[in-house]
Amino acid sequence: MKQIEFVVNEKDKYADLAPVLERAATVTALKIKSSTETHLPDGLSKLPQLKALYVTNASFTTLPAELGALKSLEALVVQCPQLTAIPPELGECTGLRQLSISSGQTITSVPAALGRCANLEHLDLSLLPALKGLPDELASLSRLKNLNLYGSGVTRLPRLAGWAQLEVLNLSRPATGSRPIPEDVGDLAALLRLEADSCQLETLPASLSRLKKLESLVLSQNKLIALPDDLGELASLKQLNLRSNALTALPASIGKLSKLERLELEGNPLSSLPKELPSLAALKFFGLDAARLKTIPEELKAFANPKLRVTIEKATPAAVKKKLIALLGKDRVVVQKF
């Protein structure tokens, strides 16, 4: 792969790049870094074999319409805080597999034309605080595998049933302060990882339990006071992060998560633990806020996995700590130092 990396430090440097582009019809990858220019150089449409374009640490305010002429383009990565819009001509880049446009503080919309990028697999629209929703046309991106909306203002998504191959969905830390998990999230049959950290969630959608392939669920720093009774239907779950919520108890069905390896419950005012917990035969890490525990079931001694480590905070009452050690063994109870 012939690749050019061009760093612009002074405004007149684009003059140096122009003749290079004219002679470089076979270039397949181009990286441009600039702190002074406000636009991409002319002549990009003369690179018919360009497959990857990376624009980073730049202050560009616009992207040229001629990007739509790059029919071989497979990856476009743009990180420009001053970018004001996403050009609809990108919908002509039908070979595009990765599109990342992040950090644009004033981008308010995604062009519907992007729904024509039928080969798109990875879409990163993170850190776009003014972006409030995605157009319905994006539901046609049937090959989409990864959607990153971390730090964006998006609260409205298209119908999820069209994203049958989606494996990763990141909804964490919305710019608006709150963001619900879509009610039709259960339609994402291939989903492996769902992140919804700091979304001010108070409840979870009923369809969540239909995610039979889900392996990682991150719901930390929300306002959950209870978990759905059918949580145990998430048969493939390996990681469950529920740190810093308002949970006082766990559903008995949690014992059905036979593949769960990591359970993070620090920062929850738990008053009891379900007796079904020892059924988690694969569990290796169990983070627990034990300070308010009033009921510790004797069944905990049935935990068979010798690799299990239960972490509790330093402020755990001595009586609670003693009972946990008596049931689980001293080697499996770790007291945090902070």
XYZ file of C-alpha atoms in Angstrom:
338
model
C 0.000 0.000 0.000
C 1.414 3.383 -1.048
C 0.770 5.854 1.749
C 1.419 9.556 2.219
C 1.407 11.263 5.596
C 1.297 15.037 5.294
C 1.670 17.322 8.293
C 0.769 20.971 7.765
C 2.381 23.343 10.224
C 2.242 26.533 8.206
C -0.506 27.840 5.940
C 1.537 27.783 2.738
C 2.405 24.070 3.015
C -0.634 22.963 0.929
C 1.270 24.285 -2.086
C 3.809 21.547 -1.416
C 1.121 18.845 -1.391
C -0.642 19.807 -4.642
C 2.042 18.517 -7.057
C 2.390 15.348 -4.991
C -1.313 14.594 -5.412
C -1.088 15.185 -9.138
C 1.598 12.516 -9.480
C 0.165 10.100 -6.937
C -2.756 8.466 -8.728
C -1.861 5.138 -7.103
C -1.900 6.401 -3.513
C -4.204 4.213 -1.381
C -3.860 5.926 2.008
C -3.507 9.574 2.969
C -3.046 11.145 6.400
C -3.373 14.879 6.840
C -2.658 16.744 10.061
C -3.070 20.482 10.305
C -3.559 23.114 12.967
C -3.902 26.058 10.591
C -5.799 25.053 7.435
C -9.616 25.253 7.395
C -10.244 22.845 4.506
C -8.842 19.770 2.803
C -6.522 20.271 -0.177
C -7.876 20.383 -3.707
C -7.314 17.429 -5.987
C -8.448 14.558 -3.789
C -10.804 13.403 -6.545
C -7.678 12.685 -8.630
C -6.834 9.773 -6.326
C -9.058 7.008 -7.770
C -7.359 4.265 -5.747
C -7.549 6.033 -2.384
C -8.923 3.582 0.189
C -8.196 5.361 3.460
C -8.250 9.041 4.371
C -7.360 10.160 7.890
C -7.793 13.792 8.938
C -6.745 14.305 12.552
C -5.787 17.126 14.909
C -7.219 19.520 12.367
C -9.282 22.679 12.428
C -11.160 22.151 9.176
C -14.634 23.683 9.098
C -15.894 21.852 5.998
C -15.340 18.693 3.995
C -15.369 19.028 0.195
C -18.152 17.594 -1.950
C -15.500 15.968 -4.158
C -15.055 13.285 -1.498
C -18.088 11.661 -3.107
C -15.960 10.921 -6.167
C -13.702 8.577 -4.184
C -15.416 5.338 -5.188
C -12.614 3.163 -3.752
C -12.673 4.831 -0.336
C -13.174 2.282 2.457
C -12.177 4.279 5.553
C -12.711 7.949 6.377
C -11.626 9.134 9.814
C -12.122 12.800 10.656
C -11.497 14.423 14.030
C -12.166 18.136 13.625
C -13.699 20.140 16.479
C -14.557 23.034 14.124
C -16.360 20.945 11.507
C -19.861 22.320 10.926
C -21.499 19.686 8.697
C -21.224 16.230 7.153
C -21.459 16.493 3.345
C -24.301 14.456 1.773
C -21.953 13.541 -1.076
C -20.412 10.924 1.234
C -23.438 8.817 0.330
C -21.777 8.307 -3.062
C -18.864 6.492 -1.380
C -20.578 3.144 -1.707
C -17.423 1.206 -0.838
C -17.115 2.899 2.557
C -16.761 0.397 5.425
C -15.567 2.702 8.218
C -16.780 6.241 8.835
C -15.637 8.162 11.887
C -16.568 11.812 12.302
C -16.039 12.846 15.901
C -15.511 15.929 18.053
C -17.450 18.318 15.785
C -19.039 20.659 18.310
C -21.651 22.202 15.996
C -22.703 19.309 13.729
C -26.479 19.054 14.090
C -27.449 16.396 11.555
C -26.364 13.332 9.625
C -27.311 13.357 5.938
C -29.929 10.800 4.922
C -27.720 9.992 1.920
C -25.419 7.984 4.203
C -28.091 5.301 4.095
C -26.761 4.492 0.603
C -23.396 3.366 2.023
C -24.516 -0.244 1.916
C -21.103 -1.654 2.914
C -20.689 0.472 6.029
C -19.682 -1.648 9.057
C -18.292 0.871 11.561
C -19.949 4.232 12.238
C -18.408 6.521 14.859
C -20.332 9.712 15.648
C -18.920 10.198 19.122
C -18.458 13.562 20.843
C -20.942 15.394 18.608
C -22.937 17.196 21.324
C -25.256 19.115 18.962
C -26.347 15.997 17.075
C -29.824 15.033 18.323
C -30.881 12.144 16.111
C -30.086 9.834 13.216
C -32.216 9.804 10.039
C -34.539 6.859 9.364
C -32.615 6.127 6.165
C -29.702 4.751 8.214
C -31.887 1.759 9.095
C -30.927 0.395 5.666
C -27.286 -0.074 6.751
C -27.765 -3.821 7.018
C -24.033 -4.587 7.373
C -23.445 -2.202 10.280
C -21.513 -3.929 13.092
C -20.368 -1.093 15.350
C -22.184 2.151 16.238
C -20.441 4.571 18.604
C -22.541 7.465 19.955
C -20.409 8.105 23.050
C -20.710 11.723 24.167
C -23.097 12.686 21.386
C -26.473 14.354 21.849
C -28.353 11.642 19.954
C -31.563 10.485 21.618
C -33.452 9.361 18.517
C -32.441 6.311 16.483
C -33.994 4.658 13.429
C -35.840 1.374 13.832
C -33.206 -1.082 15.005
C -34.522 -4.146 13.180
C -32.536 -3.131 10.082
C -29.238 -3.527 11.927
C -29.356 -7.308 12.113
C -25.548 -7.601 12.161
C -24.843 -4.910 14.782
C -22.447 -6.279 17.419
C -21.448 -3.184 19.431
C -23.647 -0.250 20.489
C -22.179 2.532 22.638
C -24.701 4.993 24.103
C -22.572 6.136 27.043
C -22.228 9.638 28.493
C -24.738 11.524 26.327
C -24.154 15.236 25.882
C -27.762 15.844 26.918
C -27.160 14.198 30.294
C -29.728 11.462 29.718
C -30.444 8.935 26.991
C -32.791 5.928 27.109
C -31.959 2.543 25.705
C -34.351 2.130 22.741
C -37.401 -0.002 23.476
C -36.685 -2.128 20.387
C -33.093 -2.931 21.432
C -34.158 -6.589 21.547
C -34.298 -6.529 17.733
C -30.483 -6.400 17.639
C -30.160 -10.181 17.520
C -26.377 -10.167 16.891
C -25.481 -7.656 19.618
C -22.450 -8.663 21.692
C -21.743 -5.462 23.660
C -24.079 -2.746 24.911
C -22.723 0.281 26.769
C -25.046 2.798 28.422
C -22.893 4.378 31.121
C -24.072 7.632 32.745
C -27.381 7.835 30.855
C -29.535 8.517 33.957
C -31.429 5.288 33.350
C -34.142 4.459 35.865
C -35.548 1.433 34.027
C -34.491 -0.967 31.303
C -36.513 -1.865 28.187
C -38.550 -5.058 28.336
C -36.976 -6.343 25.133
C -33.470 -6.405 26.660
C -33.830 -10.061 27.657
C -34.093 -11.034 23.972
C -30.402 -10.295 23.410
C -29.349 -13.929 23.521
C -25.833 -13.283 22.153
C -25.027 -10.342 24.437
C -21.691 -10.867 26.209
C -21.069 -7.485 27.849
C -23.586 -5.103 29.413
C -22.317 -1.824 30.900
C -24.916 0.133 32.885
C -22.729 1.907 35.433
C -23.472 5.340 36.936
C -27.215 5.345 36.315
C -30.276 5.502 38.587
C -31.461 1.910 38.452
C -33.303 0.807 41.590
C -34.198 -2.661 40.298
C -33.286 -5.096 37.557
C -35.810 -6.987 35.407
C -36.848 -10.395 36.687
C -35.921 -11.973 33.349
C -32.302 -10.760 33.492
C -31.239 -14.401 33.559
C -32.411 -14.793 29.954
C -29.187 -13.134 28.795
C -27.652 -16.569 28.407
C -24.345 -15.467 26.806
C -23.524 -12.674 29.257
C -19.917 -12.657 30.498
C -19.611 -9.139 31.951
C -22.254 -7.185 33.860
C -21.235 -3.729 35.087
C -23.807 -2.108 37.375
C -21.503 0.144 39.388
C -22.927 3.239 41.055
C -26.657 2.676 40.723
C -29.311 2.511 43.463
C -29.863 -1.263 43.629
C -30.854 -2.742 46.986
C -31.409 -6.297 45.731
C -30.773 -8.566 42.755
C -33.308 -10.785 40.965
C -33.108 -14.508 41.624
C -32.788 -15.126 37.885
C -29.252 -13.757 37.994
C -28.232 -17.263 38.974
C -29.077 -18.409 35.447
C -26.186 -16.437 33.932
C -23.999 -19.527 33.686
C -21.317 -17.827 31.541
C -20.958 -14.692 33.687
C -17.309 -14.063 34.589
C -17.399 -10.515 35.914
C -20.094 -8.927 38.097
C -19.498 -5.314 39.192
C -21.888 -3.970 41.845
C -19.723 -1.448 43.684
C -21.556 1.709 44.705
C -24.980 0.089 45.173
C -26.724 0.072 48.590
C -27.363 -3.679 48.534
C -29.107 -4.965 51.650
C -29.212 -8.604 50.555
C -27.765 -11.107 48.106
C -29.769 -13.819 46.342
C -29.096 -17.401 47.363
C -28.873 -18.294 43.663
C -25.501 -16.534 43.244
C -23.388 -19.716 43.635
C -24.955 -20.984 40.414
C -22.623 -18.567 38.616
C -20.051 -21.270 38.045
C -17.897 -19.196 35.672
C -17.708 -16.115 37.942
C -14.141 -14.892 38.505
C -14.669 -11.327 39.778
C -17.440 -10.057 42.034
C -17.209 -6.404 43.053
C -19.498 -5.675 45.978
C -20.495 -2.743 48.177
C -21.038 -4.777 51.340
C -21.382 -1.941 53.858
C -25.186 -2.221 54.073
C -25.614 -5.947 53.720
C -28.101 -7.297 56.219
C -28.693 -10.716 54.691
C -25.822 -12.906 53.559
C -27.135 -16.307 52.469
C -25.343 -19.414 53.720
C -25.560 -20.726 50.156
C -22.593 -18.527 49.223
C -20.290 -21.228 50.542
C -21.354 -23.306 47.538
C -19.304 -21.118 45.160
C -17.114 -23.728 43.525
C -14.798 -21.665 41.324
C -11.421 -21.443 43.144
C -10.472 -18.474 40.935
C -13.328 -16.339 42.240
C -12.327 -13.068 43.907
C -14.874 -11.000 45.812
C -13.798 -7.413 46.423
C -15.323 -5.331 49.226
C -14.609 -1.794 50.333
C -12.367 -0.964 53.275
C -15.315 0.438 55.272
C -17.169 -2.887 55.330
C -18.334 -3.654 58.898
C -16.159 -6.225 60.625
C -19.097 -8.620 61.160
C -19.993 -8.604 57.458
C -16.396 -9.068 56.416
C -16.011 -11.954 58.870
C -19.073 -13.769 57.561
C -18.037 -13.372 53.923
C -14.615 -14.800 54.738
C -16.222 -17.659 56.668
C -18.413 -18.574 53.690
C -16.005 -17.945 50.821
C -12.570 -18.377 52.349
C -9.945 -15.773 53.155
C -8.180 -16.138 49.809
C -11.313 -15.261 47.843
C -12.263 -12.066 49.719
C -10.193 -9.003 48.823
C -10.544 -5.762 50.781
C -9.962 -2.636 48.705
C -7.282 -0.328 50.096
C -9.156 2.857 49.301
